[in-house]
Structures are given as structure tokens and as C-alpha cells.
CSV table of C-alpha atoms and ligand atoms in Angstrom, one decimal:
chain,number,residue,atom,x,y,z
A,7,MET,CA,-0.2,0.1,-0.3
A,8,ALA,CA,1.6,3.3,-1.0
A,9,LEU,CA,0.8,5.4,1.8
A,10,PRO,CA,2.1,9.2,2.1
A,11,HIS,CA,5.2,8.2,4.4
A,12,SER,CA,8.4,6.2,4.5
A,13,SER,CA,8.0,2.6,6.2
A,14,PRO,CA,11.0,1.2,8.2
A,15,LEU,CA,9.1,-1.6,8.4
A,16,PRO,CA,9.6,-4.6,5.2
A,17,PRO,CA,7.3,-4.2,2.6
A,18,HIS,CA,5.8,-7.6,3.4
A,19,ALA,CA,6.2,-7.3,7.4
A,20,VAL,CA,3.5,-10.1,9.4
A,21,LEU,CA,3.2,-9.5,13.1
A,22,LYS,CA,3.0,-13.1,14.7
A,23,LEU,CA,0.7,-13.7,17.6
A,24,GLY,CA,0.5,-17.1,19.2
A,25,ARG,CA,-0.4,-19.4,16.0
A,26,PHE,CA,-1.7,-16.4,14.2
A,27,SER,CA,0.5,-14.3,11.7
A,28,LEU,CA,-0.9,-11.7,10.4
A,29,ALA,CA,0.0,-9.4,7.0
A,30,LEU,CA,0.6,-5.6,8.1
A,31,ASP,CA,0.3,-4.4,4.3
A,32,ARG,CA,-3.1,-3.1,5.6
A,33,PRO,CA,-4.1,-1.4,8.9
A,34,LEU,CA,-6.1,-3.9,11.5
A,35,ILE,CA,-8.5,-3.4,13.7
A,36,MET,CA,-8.3,-4.3,17.6
A,37,GLY,CA,-11.6,-4.5,18.9
A,38,VAL,CA,-12.4,-3.9,22.6
A,39,VAL,CA,-14.0,-6.3,24.6
A,40,ASN,CA,-14.7,-5.3,28.2
A,41,VAL,CA,-15.2,-7.5,31.0
A,42,THR,CA,-14.8,-4.7,33.8
A,43,PRO,CA,-17.4,-3.3,35.8
A,44,ASP,CA,-16.2,0.5,35.4
A,45,SER,CA,-14.4,1.3,32.5
A,46,PHE,CA,-15.6,4.8,31.3
A,47,SER,CA,-16.9,4.3,27.8
A,48,ASP,CA,-19.1,0.6,27.8
A,49,GLY,CA,-18.0,-0.7,31.7
A,50,GLY,CA,-20.3,-3.1,33.1
A,51,ARG,CA,-22.0,-3.8,29.5
A,52,PHE,CA,-19.9,-6.8,28.9
A,53,LEU,CA,-19.5,-8.2,32.3
A,54,ASP,CA,-21.1,-11.7,31.9
A,55,PRO,CA,-19.1,-14.3,30.1
A,56,ALA,CA,-21.9,-15.0,27.6
A,57,GLN,CA,-22.5,-11.6,27.0
A,58,ALA,CA,-18.9,-10.9,26.1
A,59,LEU,CA,-19.3,-13.9,23.8
A,60,GLU,CA,-21.7,-12.1,22.1
A,61,HIS,CA,-20.0,-9.2,22.1
A,62,ALA,CA,-16.6,-10.4,20.5
A,63,ASN,CA,-18.8,-12.4,17.6
A,64,ARG,CA,-20.5,-9.3,16.5
A,65,LEU,CA,-16.8,-7.7,16.6
A,66,ILE,CA,-15.7,-10.5,14.4
A,67,ALA,CA,-18.6,-10.1,12.3
A,68,GLU,CA,-18.1,-6.6,11.7
A,69,GLY,CA,-14.1,-6.6,10.8
A,70,ALA,CA,-12.4,-7.3,13.8
A,71,ASP,CA,-9.0,-8.4,13.2
A,72,ILE,CA,-7.8,-9.2,16.8
A,73,LEU,CA,-9.8,-8.7,20.1
A,74,ASP,CA,-8.6,-7.4,22.9
A,75,ILE,CA,-10.0,-8.4,26.6
A,76,GLY,CA,-9.5,-6.5,29.5
A,77,GLY,CA,-10.2,-7.2,33.2
A,78,GLU,CA,-8.4,-4.1,34.7
A,79,SER,CA,-9.7,-0.9,34.2
A,80,SER,CA,-7.5,1.4,33.5
A,81,ARG,CA,-9.3,4.7,33.1
A,82,PRO,CA,-8.1,8.0,34.8
A,83,GLY,CA,-8.7,7.1,38.2
A,84,ALA,CA,-9.5,3.7,38.4
A,85,ALA,CA,-8.5,1.8,41.2
A,86,PRO,CA,-6.3,-1.6,41.3
A,87,VAL,CA,-7.7,-4.7,41.2
A,88,SER,CA,-5.9,-8.2,42.5
A,89,VAL,CA,-5.0,-10.8,40.2
A,90,GLU,CA,-7.8,-13.7,41.6
A,91,GLU,CA,-10.3,-10.7,40.6
A,92,GLU,CA,-8.6,-9.9,37.2
A,93,LEU,CA,-8.6,-13.6,36.2
A,94,ARG,CA,-12.2,-14.3,37.4
A,95,ARG,CA,-13.1,-11.6,34.9
A,96,VAL,CA,-11.0,-13.1,32.1
A,97,MET,CA,-10.7,-16.6,32.0
A,98,PRO,CA,-14.2,-17.7,31.7
A,99,VAL,CA,-14.6,-15.2,28.7
A,100,LEU,CA,-11.1,-16.2,27.3
A,101,GLU,CA,-12.1,-20.5,27.4
A,102,LYS,CA,-15.0,-19.3,25.4
A,103,LEU,CA,-12.9,-17.2,22.7
A,104,GLY,CA,-10.0,-19.5,22.3
A,105,GLY,CA,-10.9,-21.4,19.8
A,106,LEU,CA,-11.9,-18.5,17.6
A,107,ALA,CA,-10.6,-17.7,14.3
A,108,VAL,CA,-9.1,-14.3,15.2
A,109,PRO,CA,-6.3,-13.9,17.8
A,110,VAL,CA,-7.0,-12.7,21.0
A,111,SER,CA,-5.2,-10.1,23.0
A,112,VAL,CA,-5.4,-9.8,26.8
A,113,ASP,CA,-5.1,-6.4,28.7
A,114,THR,CA,-3.1,-7.0,31.4
A,115,SER,CA,0.2,-5.6,33.2
A,116,LYS,CA,0.3,-9.0,35.9
A,117,PRO,CA,2.9,-12.0,35.0
A,118,GLU,CA,0.3,-14.2,36.9
A,119,VAL,CA,-2.5,-13.2,34.2
A,120,MET,CA,-0.1,-13.2,31.6
A,121,ARG,CA,1.0,-16.6,32.1
A,122,ARG,CA,-2.9,-18.2,32.6
A,123,SER,CA,-4.2,-16.3,29.6
A,124,ILE,CA,-1.1,-17.2,27.5
A,125,ALA,CA,-2.3,-20.9,28.4
A,126,ALA,CA,-5.6,-20.4,28.2
A,127,GLY,CA,-4.7,-19.5,24.1
A,128,ALA,CA,-4.6,-15.7,24.0
A,129,SER,CA,-2.1,-14.9,21.3
A,130,MET,CA,-1.2,-11.3,22.8
A,131,ILE,CA,-0.7,-9.6,25.9
A,132,ASN,CA,-1.4,-6.1,25.5
A,133,ASP,CA,0.2,-4.5,28.6
A,134,ILE,CA,-0.2,-0.5,29.8
A,135,LEU,CA,3.1,-1.0,31.6
A,136,ALA,CA,5.1,-2.1,28.9
A,137,LEU,CA,6.1,-5.7,30.8
A,138,GLN,CA,7.9,-3.3,33.5
A,139,ALA,CA,6.4,-5.2,36.5
A,140,PRO,CA,8.7,-7.5,37.8
A,141,GLY,CA,8.2,-11.6,36.0
A,142,ALA,CA,6.4,-9.8,33.0
A,143,LEU,CA,9.2,-10.1,30.5
A,144,GLU,CA,9.5,-13.6,31.3
A,145,ALA,CA,6.0,-14.5,31.1
A,146,VAL,CA,5.7,-13.4,27.6
A,147,ALA,CA,9.4,-14.2,26.2
A,148,GLY,CA,8.6,-17.9,27.5
A,149,SER,CA,5.7,-18.4,25.0
A,150,ASP,CA,5.0,-17.5,21.4
A,151,ALA,CA,2.6,-14.8,22.5
A,152,ALA,CA,2.7,-11.0,20.5
A,153,VAL,CA,2.9,-8.1,22.9
A,154,CYS,CA,2.1,-4.5,22.9
A,155,LEU,CA,4.3,-2.3,24.9
A,156,MET,CA,2.6,1.1,25.9
A,157,HIS,CA,3.9,4.1,27.4
A,158,MET,CA,2.3,5.8,30.3
A,159,LEU,CA,3.2,8.7,32.7
A,160,GLY,CA,2.8,7.5,36.0
A,161,GLU,CA,-0.1,5.1,36.9
A,162,PRO,CA,-3.6,5.4,35.8
A,163,ARG,CA,-4.8,6.4,39.5
A,164,THR,CA,-2.9,10.1,39.1
A,165,MET,CA,-2.0,10.1,35.4
A,166,GLN,CA,-4.0,13.0,34.3
A,167,LYS,CA,-3.4,14.9,37.4
A,168,ASP,CA,-1.0,17.8,35.3
A,169,PRO,CA,0.9,15.3,33.0
A,170,ARG,CA,4.2,17.2,32.0
A,171,TYR,CA,6.9,16.4,29.3
A,172,ASP,CA,9.8,18.3,28.2
A,173,ASP,CA,9.4,16.7,24.5
A,174,VAL,CA,6.9,14.8,24.6
A,175,VAL,CA,7.7,13.1,21.3
A,176,ALA,CA,10.9,12.6,22.1
A,177,GLU,CA,10.4,11.1,25.8
A,178,VAL,CA,7.5,8.5,24.4
A,179,CYS,CA,9.9,7.5,21.4
A,180,ALA,CA,13.0,7.0,24.1
A,181,PHE,CA,10.7,5.0,26.4
A,182,LEU,CA,9.3,2.6,23.6
A,183,GLY,CA,12.7,2.2,21.8
A,184,GLY,CA,14.1,1.2,25.3
A,185,ARG,CA,11.2,-1.4,26.4
A,186,ALA,CA,11.5,-3.1,22.6
A,187,GLN,CA,15.1,-3.7,23.6
A,188,ALA,CA,14.4,-5.1,27.1
A,189,ALA,CA,12.0,-7.1,25.5
A,190,ALA,CA,14.3,-8.4,22.4
A,191,ALA,CA,16.9,-9.0,25.2
A,192,ALA,CA,14.4,-11.0,26.9
A,193,GLY,CA,14.4,-13.2,24.2
A,194,ILE,CA,10.4,-11.6,23.0
A,195,ALA,CA,11.0,-12.3,19.0
A,196,ARG,CA,11.0,-8.5,17.1
A,197,ASP,CA,8.2,-9.6,14.6
A,198,ARG,CA,6.1,-10.3,18.0
A,199,ILE,CA,6.6,-6.6,19.2
A,200,VAL,CA,4.1,-3.9,19.2
A,201,LEU,CA,4.4,-0.2,20.4
A,202,ASP,CA,2.0,2.5,21.4
A,203,PRO,CA,2.2,6.1,22.8
A,204,GLY,CA,-0.7,5.6,24.8
A,205,PHE,CA,-3.4,7.9,24.1
A,206,GLY,CA,-4.5,9.8,27.4
A,207,PHE,CA,-2.1,7.9,29.8
A,208,GLY,CA,-0.7,10.6,31.4
A,209,LYS,CA,-1.2,13.2,28.5
A,210,THR,CA,-3.1,16.4,28.0
A,211,PRO,CA,-4.9,16.9,24.8
A,212,GLN,CA,-2.2,19.0,23.3
A,213,HIS,CA,0.6,16.0,24.1
A,214,ASN,CA,-2.4,13.5,22.6
A,215,LEU,CA,-2.1,15.7,19.4
A,216,ASP,CA,1.4,16.2,19.3
A,217,LEU,CA,1.8,12.1,19.5
A,218,ILE,CA,-1.1,11.4,16.7
A,219,ARG,CA,1.3,14.1,14.3
A,220,ALA,CA,4.0,12.4,15.3
A,221,LEU,CA,3.2,8.4,14.6
A,222,PRO,CA,5.6,8.7,11.6
A,223,ARG,CA,8.2,8.6,13.9
A,224,LEU,CA,7.1,6.5,16.5
A,225,ARG,CA,7.2,4.1,13.6
A,226,ALA,CA,10.5,4.7,12.7
A,227,LEU,CA,11.4,2.8,15.4
A,228,GLY,CA,11.1,-0.4,13.2
A,229,TYR,CA,7.9,-1.7,15.0
A,230,PRO,CA,4.5,-1.9,14.5
A,231,VAL,CA,2.6,0.7,16.0
A,232,LEU,CA,-0.9,0.8,17.6
A,233,ALA,CA,-2.9,3.5,18.4
A,234,GLY,CA,-5.9,3.1,20.8
A,235,LEU,CA,-7.8,6.8,20.4
A,236,SER,CA,-11.5,5.1,20.4
A,237,ARG,CA,-13.9,7.6,22.4
A,238,LYS,CA,-11.0,9.0,24.5
A,239,SER,CA,-11.6,12.4,26.0
A,240,LEU,CA,-9.6,14.2,23.4
A,241,PHE,CA,-12.6,13.7,20.8
A,242,GLY,CA,-14.7,15.2,23.5
A,243,LYS,CA,-12.4,18.0,24.1
A,244,ILE,CA,-12.5,18.7,20.1
A,245,VAL,CA,-16.2,18.0,19.6
A,246,GLY,CA,-18.2,17.9,22.8
A,247,ARG,CA,-19.8,14.9,23.5
A,248,GLU,CA,-19.8,12.2,25.8
A,249,ALA,CA,-18.1,8.8,25.7
A,250,ALA,CA,-21.0,6.7,23.4
A,251,GLU,CA,-21.5,9.5,21.2
A,252,ARG,CA,-17.7,10.1,20.2
A,253,VAL,CA,-17.7,7.6,17.3
A,254,HIS,CA,-17.6,9.5,14.4
A,255,ALA,CA,-14.9,11.7,15.9
A,256,SER,CA,-13.2,8.0,16.8
A,257,THR,CA,-13.7,6.5,13.2
A,258,ALA,CA,-11.8,10.0,11.9
A,259,GLY,CA,-9.3,9.6,14.4
A,260,ALA,CA,-8.9,6.0,13.7
A,261,LEU,CA,-8.3,6.5,10.0
A,262,LEU,CA,-5.9,9.5,10.4
A,263,ALA,CA,-3.9,7.6,12.4
A,264,ALA,CA,-3.7,5.0,10.0
A,265,GLN,CA,-2.8,7.3,7.5
A,266,ARG,CA,0.2,8.3,9.5
A,267,GLY,CA,1.4,4.6,10.0
A,268,ALA,CA,-0.2,3.0,13.0
A,269,ALA,CA,-0.2,-0.5,11.8
A,270,ILE,CA,-3.2,-1.3,14.3
A,271,VAL,CA,-5.9,0.6,15.4
A,272,ARG,CA,-8.2,-0.4,18.9
A,273,VAL,CA,-11.6,0.6,18.9
A,274,HIS,CA,-14.7,-0.1,20.4
A,275,ASP,CA,-16.9,0.5,17.1
A,276,VAL,CA,-15.7,-1.7,14.5
A,277,ALA,CA,-17.9,-1.2,11.5
A,278,ALA,CA,-17.7,2.3,11.2
A,279,THR,CA,-13.5,2.2,11.8
A,280,ARG,CA,-13.6,-1.0,9.4
A,281,ASP,CA,-15.3,0.9,6.6
A,282,SER,CA,-12.8,4.1,6.5
A,283,LEU,CA,-10.3,2.2,6.6
A,284,LEU,CA,-11.5,0.1,3.4
A,285,VAL,CA,-11.9,4.1,2.0
A,286,LEU,CA,-8.4,4.5,2.7
A,287,ARG,CA,-7.0,1.7,1.3
A,288,ALA,CA,-9.1,2.3,-1.9
A,289,ILE,CA,-7.3,6.2,-2.2
A,290,ASP,CA,-4.2,5.6,-1.2
A,291,ASP,CA,-3.4,1.8,-2.6
A,292,SER,CA,-2.4,3.2,-6.4
A,293,THR,CA,-2.7,-0.6,-7.2
A,294,PHE,CA,-6.3,-0.6,-6.0
A,295,SER,CA,-8.9,-2.2,-8.5
A,296,PHE,CA,-12.6,-3.1,-8.8
A,297,GLU,CA,-11.7,-5.9,-10.9
B,319,LIG,C1,-5.3,1.7,25.4
B,319,LIG,C2,-5.2,0.2,26.0
B,319,LIG,C3,-4.3,2.2,24.7
B,319,LIG,C4,-3.6,-0.2,24.4
B,319,LIG,C5,-6.8,0.8,27.1
B,319,LIG,C6,-9.8,2.3,26.9
B,319,LIG,C7,-8.9,2.8,27.7
B,319,LIG,N1,-4.3,-0.6,25.9
B,319,LIG,N2,-6.3,-0.2,27.1
B,319,LIG,N3,-3.9,1.1,23.9
B,319,LIG,N4,-6.4,1.9,26.1
B,319,LIG,N5,-2.5,-0.9,24.0
B,319,LIG,O1,-10.3,1.7,26.3
B,319,LIG,O2,-10.3,3.4,26.0
B,319,LIG,O3,-4.5,3.1,24.2
B,319,LIG,S1,-8.1,1.5,28.2
């Protein structure tokens, strides 16, 4: 796909996730399946495993390439959850999703939850702490799961209280480059590593905009970049709407992030995102044909 930025990734790059292998020649969609009672945009709606499964199947039908299950809310101000509680939320859903045709990612920072999830069929670990918890690097390195290493300033409870950087883009790039090196040194293969600037995690709206504009620089680190902008407060600030009413703004955000080099967009609204990415592809891929 001829995008208007130079790609440091090989032209036929793939992301390996457990037994799955996804081509990175088009932006991939990660659909969010929350099993927390308090996530900010759809918390409490999918806590029951049967409902979570139904939601997951809907996201797959709508075009999700990867599903992301999270048992610990990381919204600003959220309280931590115990290992037992997180496992109680995630495992029943994971057991039902394990045999699906799309890879399942588990959003966790706890090595014990990582290990149990991978054993139960998860193909990716999505860690907002970028594997910094003691034992986390080893938990993923001992498996064939992919990992998403995310940048966060501070911790969810306090991260949105006056976050400051000298140079947000340089600091996020330096952190992610360092964590990618640590992951590789621990034995995680390069083609299983994804980087994420962590929109909204210790960032003002201005920091978020700076990071969206800098996606080509993040991509130049040489790893696929995941952008998680869906329904976030940045859009509330821009368009003045509550979380559930930010679908159109989020779709535009996902599209523009993909155009700037995001390899994966993490979204709640899969159908709308899919359509917008198909339009992007038709226009940007000079070899696109209706035949
Ligand atoms: C993100 C995430 C994100 C990654 C959440 C929400 C808040 N994981 N988990 N990146 N956001 N990798 O769902 O909006 O931006 S939780």
C-alpha cells in the first residue's frame, strides 16, 4: 500500500501472534471487549461471559482482526484489581474465545494473568506497563505470544493530574525504544512486538495531538505501532460529546492515525472503522482495482 510516509518496516512485514500471522500491508482493527464493571465508555455492559462472547462475535462479524479483552479498567482514577479478581473476569471469557478464528489479546500488566491467559489460548498480551512489572518480560518471553508495549506517565489513579514533558514525542520514543530493546533482550522475537504511545495515559489533549502528528516518527523505531484513540476524552475536548457519542470523531481519528502509519487501531466501533479504512485503502493504494 503506497502510504504518504516512508516505511521502516519491510514491505511484507507480518505480526506473529501465537499460532496466528497477520500481514501488515493494511491497517488492522483490534476490537475492544471489556469485562470490567467500570470502564469509562462501556463499563459494565459485557461483564457476563455469555454477553462478552456475543459482543466478541459481533466485533468479528464487523471486521475485527484481533480482539482485546481487559479485566482491569485503566481509565483515569481507576482503582487496581487483585490477580484473583482479574482472573475471575478474564478466564471464563478467554476459555470461550480461545478457539476463535481471530487472535485474542489480553489487556493486563500482571505476570500471573499473562501466563494463565496465554495457557488458555491468548495470542497477545497488551500491557499498559510495557512489561515493567517484575517477571512480566519472562512471562511473555517464555511463550509465542505477541506483546503490545504501551507508554504511560505515572499510574492510572493519578496519571491525568497535570502531566508534563519537556518533549513528549522524544520522551515517548525513547521509552518505547528502550522497552522494545528490553523485550528483545529477554527473548521476545522482533516480529511479535508492537509499540503504542498510550493516548490519554498521562497526556493532555495537546500531548495527544502532538503524538498523533508524530506517528511516522514512532513508526520509524521499526515496529508496528498501535493507536488506541477510541472514544477518548481528546475527542470530547474537540467535538464536545460524551464517550458513547464519540463514534464519528473516533472513526476519523482511527483513519488519520492509520494514514500516519498506525499498523493497528484499537477501537470500540469496529464496523465504522472498517468502512473508513477500506476507503483509505482504495484511495491510497495506487494498485487498487475494482476488478
Ligand atoms: C489503551 C489500552 C490504549 C493499549 C486502554 C480505553 C481505555 N491498551 N487500554 N492502548 N487504552 N495498548 O479503552 O479507552 O490506548 S483502556
